[in-house]
Amino acid sequence: MLKARGRGAAARRAVAVILGPVVLSLVASGCVPADSTPVLTWYTTSDDGGQAVLAAQCTQAAQGAYRIRTSGLPTSADAQREQLARRLAASDTSMDIMSLDPPFIPEFAEPGFLAPVPSDIAARTTAHSLAGAKAGASWKGELVAIPFWANTQLLWYRKSVARKAGLDMSQPVSWEQLMDAAQSQDKYLGVQGKRGESMTVWVNALIKGAGGEILANPEAKPRDLSLGLDSPAGTEAARIVSRIGRQALGGPGLPTASENESMLLFQGAKGSFMVNWPFVWPAMNAAVKAGNLNESLPDDIGWAPYPQTVAGTPSAPPLGGIDLGVGSASKHPDLVYRAIECIVSPQNQTEYFLGNGNPPADSTAYEDPRVAEQFPMAPLIRDSLETSAPRPQTPYYSEVSTALQRYWAPPGDVDPATTPRLTGEFILQVLHGERLL
Amino acid sequence: MSVDTRRRSSAGRAAQPVRSERVRAEARLGWWLAGPAFVVMLAVTLYPILQAGWDSLFHFRLTAPADKSFAGAANYVNILGDPLFWQSLGVTLLITVVTVAVELLLGFALALVMQRGLKSVRGLVRTAILIPYGIITVVSAFSWFYMFDISSGFVNSWFDWVPGIGPETNWFAGTWGSLFVVIASEIWKTTPFISLLLLAGLAQVPTELEEAAEVDGATWSERMARVVLPNMKAAIMVAVLFRALDAFRIFDNVFIMTNGAYGTEVLSLLAYRTSIGRLEIGLGSAISVLLFLCVLLICFISIKAFKIDLAGTRGGK
């Protein structure tokens, strides 16, 4: 009897041990109703905490209409796309607000994964949007996401090197001039030669700068796509990449250099010119402040419009940034768009720029005097965003980009006579399902 | 059921030994204990395999669900006719063969040292050599990457006295440099695993056999070749099989260090990039199925080559 009672007590203890944590976790995960305020999930990209601050501010401004909860996405753009695509395809109802990289928007818009943007919200939030930012948030001529912040690359240069090379940086310069200057001064160019997204950014800017296109009709189905790589613009782009690679103008680290490596190279003794996003400015100032870089370095740094592919032809700076999209399975699309309108207000974009270094997509956000003080290159960023060119806007962007990288990296292997043609053929074979990638 | 009916009486077949009641009870208990785990294992391994097999018969892209269509064997035909698949298979096999061969030699040497040379500090040495194996592969991959990276690494400055290595050596700019680092990191991380398996094998070799061989005048190498190694064949097979399968499924190191660039693509990475990166579920599933078949083939070859029936070995015999 005692034994049986003992067994019963042991069984009860076992049940308590097993079920206790389950009940606790259910309570903690919110299965027990506590608050009827709708919770909107914002999938954010990594930053210095600015998106979390905006979420808190807009939650407060909503006065109980909704609450924004942030959920961090992976750091790399590719990994962000993969996670978002899986959740969207599974009709995850938590996809309320998504921080989206512009190149991946067509892929999500085409199958109807994004909730339509109400016309009044579209009109109000893009009334002063910069042209490039608005183009990047559109698919087939329609706004499918709301521009939040925009990004573009500038030409950063060491004033001392440019002076010695005899370049007048008040005038637009070409890649040819930069390559000659780096060679004559025995310095390295800061470019991104790694097999990665940065290579597509570079090649796209080079081809667009020569008046060409990677995809002639990006909105077409794979069977009807026509490529613009095998063209004078493609050949010129290949010539520039090839010369930098073969003459080692990008330094020994070129085949593995992404934006950060380029920045470190540029900050070093052999730095000369660099194409890169504006994050390099706050990063460099922070390094100087931390004592990791010489105090005199910022005085030697200048900025200019993105270099011209063909001398005399205006360049087409790369376009980046983040747009806010809404999942079509979201339970509260009306509230979500109200929240987005709050997030992307010009004041918030300004604060976000000042706090996190990501340039606004709204032109009026640049008028704040604090912006000019903290980012003296802000007017150039704004101008570049007006002339910037998006990467190919196609639902198959990922394939196009990855296929291109296989032929254009490392830069030393690029052959102007064959690479553009072979790349075009390969991209079509991949899109037609005839080749692996 | 009578004992007689359990006997196999057909001509030409060896008679099945009669199992006692105790053995049968143990077998039943074994099934009761292992049964639930067996069912769970079937659910979590068999279901994905069958799902992958089914998906591989379709043209199916996750972001174009409306365009899903039956492909039959088209995905397999495309994959098997693509040079990238064979290149990835070649790189995977190269990594497998080199790492397993080197690890087997190094692991055996370490096992011998632990068993014979350092009896007093065996526990300490065993713990020390286990440290690399205890490190998470991704962490180890990052460590090796940063060690060899041209901008952050120290290897170039430490070994600049070696011909061919200097401040401007970019290990990850080409196939062979990248593969060298990948293979070296694999060897560093998993040699302890093999050495412990081999140490267990060494411990099972009867000392009297070695002593008898020594008395008969056999040299050290003869004792190793004729007594020690044949007696630890099962342990060697387990070590080779486990490591070969592990090496064949290599992913983390390549993903972190090169992401498959410049001719370093391996099969797992190809399957991952096709399924997860391109979101081509059908094509990616077909690659995964082929990878699975390769793994089965490695198991089959290993077991046949070593001529060991692990299932036939019973305790208390």
PDB file of N, CA, C and O in Angstrom, chain A residues 256-287:
ATOM      1  N   THR A 256      38.376  38.817 -52.572  1.00  0.00           N
ATOM      2  CA  THR A 256      37.534  38.541 -51.395  1.00  0.00           C
ATOM      3  C   THR A 256      37.041  39.837 -50.754  1.00  0.00           C
ATOM      4  O   THR A 256      36.575  39.818 -49.619  1.00  0.00           O
ATOM      5  N   ALA A 257      37.147  40.938 -51.493  1.00  0.00           N
ATOM      6  CA  ALA A 257      36.802  42.237 -50.891  1.00  0.00           C
ATOM      7  C   ALA A 257      35.324  42.573 -51.053  1.00  0.00           C
ATOM      8  O   ALA A 257      34.805  42.609 -52.162  1.00  0.00           O
ATOM      9  N   SER A 258      34.660  42.807 -49.917  1.00  0.00           N
ATOM     10  CA  SER A 258      33.308  43.360 -49.945  1.00  0.00           C
ATOM     11  C   SER A 258      33.413  44.810 -49.444  1.00  0.00           C
ATOM     12  O   SER A 258      34.511  45.356 -49.340  1.00  0.00           O
ATOM     13  N   GLU A 259      32.283  45.409 -49.117  1.00  0.00           N
ATOM     14  CA  GLU A 259      32.297  46.830 -48.773  1.00  0.00           C
ATOM     15  C   GLU A 259      33.213  47.135 -47.582  1.00  0.00           C
ATOM     16  O   GLU A 259      33.913  48.138 -47.579  1.00  0.00           O
ATOM     17  N   ASN A 260      33.179  46.288 -46.582  1.00  0.00           N
ATOM     18  CA  ASN A 260      33.968  46.553 -45.384  1.00  0.00           C
ATOM     19  C   ASN A 260      35.464  46.443 -45.659  1.00  0.00           C
ATOM     20  O   ASN A 260      36.256  47.275 -45.203  1.00  0.00           O
ATOM     21  N   GLU A 261      35.842  45.419 -46.416  1.00  0.00           N
ATOM     22  CA  GLU A 261      37.257  45.248 -46.755  1.00  0.00           C
ATOM     23  C   GLU A 261      37.749  46.426 -47.598  1.00  0.00           C
ATOM     24  O   GLU A 261      38.876  46.895 -47.433  1.00  0.00           O
ATOM     25  N   SER A 262      36.896  46.904 -48.517  1.00  0.00           N
ATOM     26  CA  SER A 262      37.264  48.067 -49.329  1.00  0.00           C
ATOM     27  C   SER A 262      37.526  49.266 -48.435  1.00  0.00           C
ATOM     28  O   SER A 262      38.469  50.023 -48.648  1.00  0.00           O
ATOM     29  N   MET A 263      36.678  49.427 -47.429  1.00  0.00           N
ATOM     30  CA  MET A 263      36.825  50.563 -46.525  1.00  0.00           C
ATOM     31  C   MET A 263      38.163  50.488 -45.772  1.00  0.00           C
ATOM     32  O   MET A 263      38.872  51.486 -45.657  1.00  0.00           O
ATOM     33  N   LEU A 264      38.479  49.284 -45.293  1.00  0.00           N
ATOM     34  CA  LEU A 264      39.728  49.129 -44.549  1.00  0.00           C
ATOM     35  C   LEU A 264      40.942  49.402 -45.444  1.00  0.00           C
ATOM     36  O   LEU A 264      41.917  50.026 -45.019  1.00  0.00           O
ATOM     37  N   LEU A 265      40.839  48.941 -46.695  1.00  0.00           N
ATOM     38  CA  LEU A 265      41.918  49.186 -47.653  1.00  0.00           C
ATOM     39  C   LEU A 265      42.075  50.688 -47.897  1.00  0.00           C
ATOM     40  O   LEU A 265      43.183  51.223 -47.898  1.00  0.00           O
ATOM     41  N   PHE A 266      40.941  51.359 -48.062  1.00  0.00           N
ATOM     42  CA  PHE A 266      40.935  52.789 -48.337  1.00  0.00           C
ATOM     43  C   PHE A 266      41.526  53.579 -47.170  1.00  0.00           C
ATOM     44  O   PHE A 266      42.202  54.592 -47.358  1.00  0.00           O
ATOM     45  N   GLN A 267      41.280  53.099 -45.964  1.00  0.00           N
ATOM     46  CA  GLN A 267      41.793  53.805 -44.779  1.00  0.00           C
ATOM     47  C   GLN A 267      43.283  53.566 -44.574  1.00  0.00           C
ATOM     48  O   GLN A 267      43.937  54.294 -43.827  1.00  0.00           O
ATOM     49  N   GLY A 268      43.826  52.568 -45.262  1.00  0.00           N
ATOM     50  CA  GLY A 268      45.235  52.208 -45.066  1.00  0.00           C
ATOM     51  C   GLY A 268      46.185  53.075 -45.871  1.00  0.00           C
ATOM     52  O   GLY A 268      45.785  54.012 -46.575  1.00  0.00           O
ATOM     53  N   ALA A 269      47.462  52.710 -45.789  1.00  0.00           N
ATOM     54  CA  ALA A 269      48.504  53.531 -46.404  1.00  0.00           C
ATOM     55  C   ALA A 269      48.407  53.578 -47.926  1.00  0.00           C
ATOM     56  O   ALA A 269      48.859  54.532 -48.549  1.00  0.00           O
ATOM     57  N   LYS A 270      47.837  52.545 -48.520  1.00  0.00           N
ATOM     58  CA  LYS A 270      47.773  52.506 -49.981  1.00  0.00           C
ATOM     59  C   LYS A 270      46.401  52.891 -50.525  1.00  0.00           C
ATOM     60  O   LYS A 270      46.073  52.640 -51.676  1.00  0.00           O
ATOM     61  N   GLY A 271      45.562  53.474 -49.668  1.00  0.00           N
ATOM     62  CA  GLY A 271      44.234  53.897 -50.104  1.00  0.00           C
ATOM     63  C   GLY A 271      44.303  55.073 -51.052  1.00  0.00           C
ATOM     64  O   GLY A 271      45.159  55.944 -50.914  1.00  0.00           O
ATOM     65  N   SER A 272      43.401  55.102 -52.015  1.00  0.00           N
ATOM     66  CA  SER A 272      43.386  56.226 -52.970  1.00  0.00           C
ATOM     67  C   SER A 272      41.946  56.657 -53.251  1.00  0.00           C
ATOM     68  O   SER A 272      41.510  57.722 -52.835  1.00  0.00           O
ATOM     69  N   PHE A 273      41.204  55.802 -53.953  1.00  0.00           N
ATOM     70  CA  PHE A 273      39.810  56.080 -54.303  1.00  0.00           C
ATOM     71  C   PHE A 273      38.976  54.859 -53.925  1.00  0.00           C
ATOM     72  O   PHE A 273      39.469  53.732 -53.944  1.00  0.00           O
ATOM     73  N   MET A 274      37.700  55.101 -53.644  1.00  0.00           N
ATOM     74  CA  MET A 274      36.845  53.970 -53.270  1.00  0.00           C
ATOM     75  C   MET A 274      35.402  54.286 -53.662  1.00  0.00           C
ATOM     76  O   MET A 274      34.925  55.404 -53.460  1.00  0.00           O
ATOM     77  N   VAL A 275      34.699  53.279 -54.197  1.00  0.00           N
ATOM     78  CA  VAL A 275      33.254  53.419 -54.373  1.00  0.00           C
ATOM     79  C   VAL A 275      32.601  52.634 -53.231  1.00  0.00           C
ATOM     80  O   VAL A 275      32.931  51.472 -53.002  1.00  0.00           O
ATOM     81  N   ASN A 276      31.711  53.314 -52.507  1.00  0.00           N
ATOM     82  CA  ASN A 276      31.116  52.649 -51.349  1.00  0.00           C
ATOM     83  C   ASN A 276      29.901  53.429 -50.849  1.00  0.00           C
ATOM     84  O   ASN A 276      29.689  54.579 -51.229  1.00  0.00           O
ATOM     85  N   TRP A 277      29.111  52.764 -49.990  1.00  0.00           N
ATOM     86  CA  TRP A 277      27.918  53.367 -49.401  1.00  0.00           C
ATOM     87  C   TRP A 277      28.325  54.397 -48.342  1.00  0.00           C
ATOM     88  O   TRP A 277      29.441  54.321 -47.806  1.00  0.00           O
ATOM     89  N   PRO A 278      27.425  55.306 -47.965  1.00  0.00           N
ATOM     90  CA  PRO A 278      27.795  56.369 -47.017  1.00  0.00           C
ATOM     91  C   PRO A 278      28.139  55.888 -45.613  1.00  0.00           C
ATOM     92  O   PRO A 278      28.639  56.669 -44.812  1.00  0.00           O
ATOM     93  N   PHE A 279      27.893  54.613 -45.294  1.00  0.00           N
ATOM     94  CA  PHE A 279      28.187  54.155 -43.933  1.00  0.00           C
ATOM     95  C   PHE A 279      29.662  54.329 -43.591  1.00  0.00           C
ATOM     96  O   PHE A 279      30.043  54.366 -42.418  1.00  0.00           O
ATOM     97  N   VAL A 280      30.498  54.453 -44.620  1.00  0.00           N
ATOM     98  CA  VAL A 280      31.939  54.536 -44.371  1.00  0.00           C
ATOM     99  C   VAL A 280      32.294  55.817 -43.602  1.00  0.00           C
ATOM    100  O   VAL A 280      33.278  55.839 -42.859  1.00  0.00           O
ATOM    101  N   TRP A 281      31.486  56.867 -43.760  1.00  0.00           N
ATOM    102  CA  TRP A 281      31.802  58.134 -43.105  1.00  0.00           C
ATOM    103  C   TRP A 281      31.618  58.033 -41.580  1.00  0.00           C
ATOM    104  O   TRP A 281      32.573  58.277 -40.838  1.00  0.00           O
ATOM    105  N   PRO A 282      30.407  57.651 -41.081  1.00  0.00           N
ATOM    106  CA  PRO A 282      30.288  57.498 -39.634  1.00  0.00           C
ATOM    107  C   PRO A 282      31.213  56.412 -39.074  1.00  0.00           C
ATOM    108  O   PRO A 282      31.727  56.550 -37.958  1.00  0.00           O
ATOM    109  N   ALA A 283      31.448  55.350 -39.869  1.00  0.00           N
ATOM    110  CA  ALA A 283      32.326  54.271 -39.382  1.00  0.00           C
ATOM    111  C   ALA A 283      33.745  54.792 -39.182  1.00  0.00           C
ATOM    112  O   ALA A 283      34.413  54.472 -38.193  1.00  0.00           O
ATOM    113  N   MET A 284      34.204  55.617 -40.133  1.00  0.00           N
ATOM    114  CA  MET A 284      35.561  56.141 -40.035  1.00  0.00           C
ATOM    115  C   MET A 284      35.679  57.124 -38.860  1.00  0.00           C
ATOM    116  O   MET A 284      36.655  57.079 -38.091  1.00  0.00           O
ATOM    117  N   ASN A 285      34.682  57.968 -38.698  1.00  0.00           N
ATOM    118  CA  ASN A 285      34.718  58.924 -37.590  1.00  0.00           C
ATOM    119  C   ASN A 285      34.697  58.201 -36.241  1.00  0.00           C
ATOM    120  O   ASN A 285      35.362  58.620 -35.292  1.00  0.00           O
ATOM    121  N   ALA A 286      33.921  57.116 -36.187  1.00  0.00           N
ATOM    122  CA  ALA A 286      33.879  56.340 -34.937  1.00  0.00           C
ATOM    123  C   ALA A 286      35.240  55.708 -34.658  1.00  0.00           C
ATOM    124  O   ALA A 286      35.690  55.671 -33.508  1.00  0.00           O
ATOM    125  N   ALA A 287      35.917  55.237 -35.730  1.00  0.00           N
ATOM    126  CA  ALA A 287      37.233  54.618 -35.554  1.00  0.00           C
ATOM    127  C   ALA A 287      38.260  55.654 -35.107  1.00  0.00           C
ATOM    128  O   ALA A 287      39.132  55.365 -34.286  1.00  0.00           O
TER     129      ALA A 287
END
